[in-house]
XYZ file of C-alpha atoms in Angstrom:
378
model
C -82.962 -24.863 174.964
C -85.821 -26.690 173.528
C -89.232 -25.337 174.448
C -91.450 -28.252 175.418
C -94.392 -26.179 176.494
C -96.465 -27.256 173.428
C -96.163 -30.771 174.835
C -97.189 -29.873 178.344
C -100.335 -28.294 177.018
C -101.428 -31.714 176.080
C -100.226 -33.648 179.136
C -100.685 -33.098 182.862
C -97.756 -33.811 185.039
C -99.364 -37.090 186.408
C -99.416 -39.257 183.378
C -100.203 -42.364 185.366
C -103.315 -40.759 186.839
C -104.638 -39.926 183.381
C -103.779 -43.386 181.966
C -105.697 -45.028 184.612
C -108.774 -42.980 183.978
C -108.836 -43.571 180.211
C -108.871 -47.324 180.391
C -112.393 -46.626 179.397
C -111.802 -43.903 176.806
C -115.288 -42.500 177.271
C -114.524 -41.394 180.739
C -111.647 -39.164 179.632
C -113.760 -36.291 178.381
C -113.953 -33.499 180.877
C -111.428 -34.961 183.310
C -108.280 -33.416 181.913
C -109.313 -30.820 179.384
C -105.796 -30.219 178.243
C -105.483 -33.924 177.363
C -108.740 -34.187 175.567
C -108.437 -34.545 171.734
C -108.705 -31.280 169.843
C -111.997 -30.252 168.143
C -112.184 -31.556 164.689
C -112.187 -28.180 162.988
C -108.708 -27.490 164.362
C -107.230 -30.292 162.270
C -107.035 -28.998 158.755
C -104.510 -31.029 157.058
C -106.095 -33.991 155.132
C -106.059 -34.636 151.336
C -108.913 -36.206 149.628
C -106.828 -39.263 148.793
C -105.814 -39.752 152.482
C -109.427 -39.326 153.560
C -110.611 -41.861 151.139
C -107.811 -44.374 152.122
C -108.678 -43.959 155.834
C -112.374 -44.341 155.109
C -111.797 -47.640 153.259
C -109.351 -48.928 155.989
C -112.046 -48.097 158.591
C -114.680 -49.936 156.676
C -112.549 -52.960 156.276
C -111.629 -52.902 160.017
C -115.267 -52.982 160.898
C -116.042 -55.625 158.284
C -113.580 -58.164 159.512
C -113.317 -59.128 163.274
C -109.943 -60.696 162.969
C -108.681 -60.002 166.577
C -108.387 -63.721 167.408
C -106.476 -64.558 164.233
C -104.089 -61.560 164.779
C -103.570 -62.536 168.453
C -102.720 -66.106 167.203
C -100.232 -64.865 164.708
C -98.563 -62.670 167.196
C -98.255 -65.464 169.829
C -96.975 -68.094 167.382
C -94.480 -65.598 166.113
C -92.606 -65.535 169.408
C -90.556 -68.699 168.790
C -89.525 -67.194 165.506
C -88.414 -63.948 167.143
C -86.368 -66.036 169.536
C -84.785 -67.953 166.802
C -84.009 -64.733 164.823
C -82.463 -63.046 167.919
C -80.390 -66.129 168.701
C -79.063 -66.226 165.043
C -78.288 -62.493 164.936
C -76.431 -62.671 168.243
C -74.525 -65.735 167.360
C -73.157 -64.260 164.208
C -72.924 -60.649 165.156
C -72.683 -60.627 168.936
C -68.886 -60.379 168.844
C -69.289 -56.834 167.432
C -71.502 -55.569 170.214
C -69.941 -52.630 172.126
C -69.118 -53.297 175.837
C -67.496 -50.460 177.739
C -65.011 -52.696 179.615
C -64.871 -56.059 177.687
C -65.368 -54.951 174.057
C -64.781 -51.126 173.789
C -64.002 -51.398 170.027
C -67.363 -52.969 169.339
C -69.276 -51.069 166.551
C -72.806 -52.478 167.132
C -74.758 -50.659 169.856
C -77.367 -53.399 170.288
C -79.412 -55.957 168.558
C -83.148 -55.985 169.193
C -86.012 -58.141 167.858
C -89.781 -57.924 168.007
C -93.054 -59.431 166.921
C -95.729 -56.968 165.729
C -98.414 -56.378 168.362
C -101.795 -57.921 167.453
C -103.270 -54.520 166.753
C -100.381 -53.660 164.518
C -100.825 -56.907 162.532
C -104.576 -56.084 162.264
C -103.785 -52.604 160.942
C -101.156 -53.975 158.517
C -103.519 -56.625 157.280
C -106.269 -54.022 156.696
C -103.865 -51.634 154.911
C -102.668 -54.605 152.710
C -106.221 -55.657 151.903
C -107.285 -52.089 151.058
C -104.319 -51.682 148.643
C -105.116 -55.096 146.971
C -108.869 -54.048 146.495
C -107.884 -50.710 145.051
C -105.331 -52.230 142.661
C -107.815 -54.984 141.719
C -105.494 -57.592 142.906
C -106.296 -61.009 144.435
C -107.235 -60.122 148.091
C -106.471 -62.459 150.999
C -108.655 -63.555 153.852
C -107.764 -61.251 156.922
C -109.450 -63.677 159.246
C -107.145 -66.575 158.288
C -103.836 -66.713 160.121
C -102.018 -68.421 157.283
C -103.235 -65.759 154.834
C -102.051 -63.024 157.160
C -98.600 -64.590 157.384
C -98.373 -65.070 153.701
C -99.255 -61.362 152.902
C -97.355 -59.491 155.619
C -93.702 -59.475 155.334
C -92.506 -57.966 158.650
C -94.474 -59.758 161.274
C -91.089 -60.708 162.919
C -88.358 -58.120 162.830
C -84.817 -57.517 163.892
C -82.842 -54.325 164.179
C -79.058 -54.191 164.226
C -78.270 -50.695 165.586
C -74.736 -49.464 164.668
C -72.504 -47.387 166.961
C -69.693 -46.719 164.565
C -70.994 -47.501 160.926
C -67.797 -47.191 158.832
C -67.650 -49.111 155.707
C -64.762 -51.285 157.162
C -67.144 -52.257 160.026
C -70.354 -52.918 157.912
C -68.199 -55.177 155.581
C -67.695 -57.298 158.640
C -71.520 -57.689 158.913
C -71.719 -58.503 155.334
C -69.075 -61.346 155.752
C -71.211 -62.770 158.648
C -74.541 -62.672 156.652
C -72.818 -64.302 153.659
C -71.639 -67.121 155.868
C -75.241 -67.714 157.098
C -76.604 -67.560 153.580
C -74.023 -70.087 152.298
C -74.938 -72.394 155.193
C -78.676 -72.031 154.211
C -79.418 -70.597 157.744
C -80.660 -67.346 156.269
C -82.882 -66.950 153.210
C -82.980 -63.202 152.059
C -85.698 -62.422 149.607
C -85.082 -58.658 149.088
C -82.127 -56.358 149.632
C -83.305 -52.667 150.067
C -80.672 -49.851 150.576
C -82.286 -46.537 151.727
C -80.118 -43.499 150.988
C -80.396 -39.755 151.556
C -80.213 -37.265 148.714
C -78.531 -34.701 150.981
C -75.474 -36.948 151.437
C -72.689 -38.609 149.279
C -72.033 -42.310 148.821
C -69.546 -42.349 151.718
C -72.436 -41.976 154.170
C -74.325 -44.995 152.870
C -74.005 -47.675 155.646
C -72.972 -50.317 153.183
C -70.750 -49.983 150.062
C -72.362 -51.065 146.838
C -69.565 -53.534 146.425
C -70.406 -55.193 149.720
C -74.028 -55.317 148.833
C -73.265 -56.906 145.546
C -71.319 -59.572 147.426
C -74.301 -60.418 149.543
C -76.661 -60.443 146.556
C -74.375 -62.828 144.690
C -74.282 -65.138 147.661
C -78.067 -65.226 147.891
C -78.529 -65.868 144.189
C -75.957 -68.567 144.078
C -77.310 -70.409 147.091
C -81.073 -70.164 146.478
C -81.068 -69.909 142.695
C -82.858 -66.657 142.793
C -82.353 -63.379 140.728
C -82.352 -60.612 143.356
C -81.053 -57.188 142.562
C -79.847 -54.517 145.107
C -82.755 -52.009 145.382
C -81.427 -48.445 146.078
C -84.215 -46.438 147.384
C -84.060 -42.740 148.105
C -87.155 -41.829 150.044
C -88.429 -38.215 150.288
C -88.104 -38.407 154.149
C -84.247 -39.072 153.863
C -84.401 -42.250 155.889
C -81.219 -44.264 155.722
C -80.866 -48.006 156.508
C -80.369 -51.366 154.998
C -83.556 -53.559 154.972
C -83.361 -57.321 154.344
C -86.645 -59.275 153.884
C -86.193 -62.855 155.198
C -88.224 -65.859 154.573
C -88.272 -68.285 157.689
C -90.050 -71.048 155.680
C -86.958 -72.642 154.167
C -86.624 -76.356 154.729
C -84.419 -76.052 157.810
C -87.076 -73.878 159.543
C -90.479 -74.823 158.101
C -91.569 -76.863 161.151
C -90.115 -74.625 163.956
C -90.953 -71.290 162.372
C -94.254 -72.149 160.665
C -93.780 -70.142 157.495
C -93.310 -66.664 158.855
C -91.538 -63.814 156.904
C -89.544 -61.113 158.570
C -87.398 -58.189 158.164
C -83.794 -57.253 159.384
C -83.080 -53.613 159.528
C -79.433 -52.406 159.911
C -79.127 -48.787 160.869
C -77.182 -46.167 162.802
C -78.019 -45.291 166.404
C -79.018 -41.722 165.828
C -81.059 -42.457 162.776
C -82.753 -45.257 164.445
C -83.835 -43.047 167.391
C -85.264 -40.507 164.937
C -86.990 -43.192 162.939
C -89.093 -44.080 166.109
C -90.904 -40.784 166.022
C -90.810 -40.198 162.207
C -92.631 -43.415 161.643
C -95.661 -41.924 163.432
C -95.410 -38.686 161.478
C -95.165 -40.663 158.222
C -98.375 -42.599 158.941
C -100.318 -39.532 159.800
C -99.241 -37.707 156.636
C -100.550 -40.619 154.782
C -104.011 -40.497 156.511
C -103.258 -43.518 158.680
C -103.944 -43.917 162.343
C -101.216 -44.865 164.939
C -101.860 -48.079 166.635
C -105.297 -48.530 165.133
C -106.379 -45.240 166.758
C -105.563 -46.271 170.285
C -106.684 -43.301 172.504
C -103.224 -43.106 174.060
C -101.915 -41.548 170.764
C -104.927 -39.225 170.160
C -103.125 -36.237 171.506
C -100.000 -36.982 169.370
C -102.113 -37.295 166.218
C -104.082 -34.113 166.872
C -101.034 -32.051 167.740
C -99.035 -33.175 164.710
C -101.896 -32.609 162.227
C -102.803 -29.291 163.835
C -99.269 -27.972 163.417
C -98.714 -29.572 159.917
C -101.726 -27.406 158.897
C -101.647 -27.542 155.079
C -99.748 -28.834 151.963
C -97.123 -26.209 152.234
C -96.519 -27.225 155.765
C -96.237 -30.968 154.606
C -93.497 -29.897 152.095
C -91.583 -27.978 154.652
C -91.738 -30.913 157.125
C -90.453 -33.293 154.504
C -87.518 -30.945 153.811
C -86.911 -30.674 157.557
C -87.132 -34.409 158.018
C -84.736 -35.263 155.065
C -81.945 -32.739 156.376
C -82.519 -33.903 159.966
C -81.853 -37.432 158.942
C -78.639 -36.281 157.040
C -77.416 -34.532 160.223
C -78.260 -37.568 162.389
C -76.284 -39.809 160.097
C -73.309 -37.441 160.068
C -73.361 -37.393 163.855
C -72.561 -41.139 163.974
C -68.946 -41.308 162.911
C -68.186 -38.087 164.838
C -69.659 -39.182 168.086
C -69.006 -42.955 167.848
C -66.602 -42.966 170.743
C -68.362 -40.325 173.060
C -70.418 -42.846 174.997
C -74.144 -42.802 175.673
C -76.126 -40.010 173.826
C -78.837 -37.871 175.002
C -80.697 -38.010 171.607
C -81.035 -34.236 170.925
C -82.488 -33.942 167.491
C -81.576 -31.169 164.924
C -83.923 -28.285 164.915
C -85.366 -26.782 161.702
C -82.959 -23.803 162.113
C -79.958 -26.097 162.402
C -81.209 -27.858 159.151
C -81.511 -24.421 157.388
C -85.353 -24.849 156.961
C -87.275 -21.613 157.274
C -91.048 -21.170 157.384
C -91.968 -24.224 159.300
C -94.156 -24.357 162.345
C -91.958 -24.414 165.472
C -94.333 -27.038 166.952
C -93.001 -29.567 164.605
C -89.519 -29.591 166.138
C -88.478 -33.381 166.424
C -87.341 -32.823 169.972
C -90.927 -31.852 170.922
C -92.431 -34.625 168.890
C -90.166 -37.224 170.387
C -91.037 -36.061 173.963
C -94.677 -36.254 173.102
C -94.383 -39.792 171.697
C -92.442 -40.861 174.935
C -95.530 -39.573 177.022
C -97.956 -41.284 174.696
C -95.978 -44.607 174.998
C -96.183 -44.326 178.741
C -99.994 -44.048 178.686
C -100.314 -46.885 176.056
C -98.193 -49.247 178.159
C -100.620 -48.659 181.137
C -103.845 -48.904 179.345
C -103.133 -51.703 176.869
C -103.843 -54.420 179.378
């Protein structure tokens, strides 16, 4: 049984009560000592590069007050999101699983979102900092049009697979190709994330099918795309498609937004939700622009990550856990609703890692942080 005591040390049982009190973050100190952020000297994992990156990002965040621009980009992105959702469901909805009406459906669900204003602001700052360091032409982070032009995933869709066999994913490719040939979908990048722990049979899409999609895009839009096969250290697996909504058919309605469609298995998707937070913290970034609801998560994770060796162990654990999550999907495709129990380090064969970094604990801690965030964000 998973030990969640480390989580309980950071959260009182009444999450609602705490959240109401930290609507003004300065009042939180001394009210619930277990929820108060850890003292600075307990967080020992930061590299010089990460520290410099975070310092530059903070300086830029203070220099540009672009909250109004980011709010505008978020609000105007909602019609784009609705269009994307309608398009995905029109072409792929027939594959969505329904226990009584479509028990053979191999898609668990299709979800879409527009980045929150603070996430847009954070991404704009990170993008600007990268341009400055690389001495590239920077953009104006207070200009909504510049923000849209330089952030590629303001609008996003995720197709979550229930049973991701190659026979099933080939049907998705068929539908995407139909939309491309009809000029209803303009794909600008095809990136296939794979895991070094697994063989080709566990890739969500066969290379043959990805080549079919590539050829359709190049033929229709006179481009020269290549399929990018990306093997990340984390072991994350998915297909990412960058999409341009500014083609002639959509320019007026969708106002030049760019977006991303992710196609990923159910178990991998659930682990990605928490691993994204861990990835940002390892890179010296903040979660949701340093929102106080996630301070406990940040301090807890960095405290247990501890040092460079801890980081390497956690990356090994992450890569192998993603592999197990991927292998679960074909084995459990017909077992109904999952409880999302994540592999432990022991199950992954990783020794010498801090037990506090168990993904089951981190996932629970994120859930509690999300509850607080949902209450105090307004």
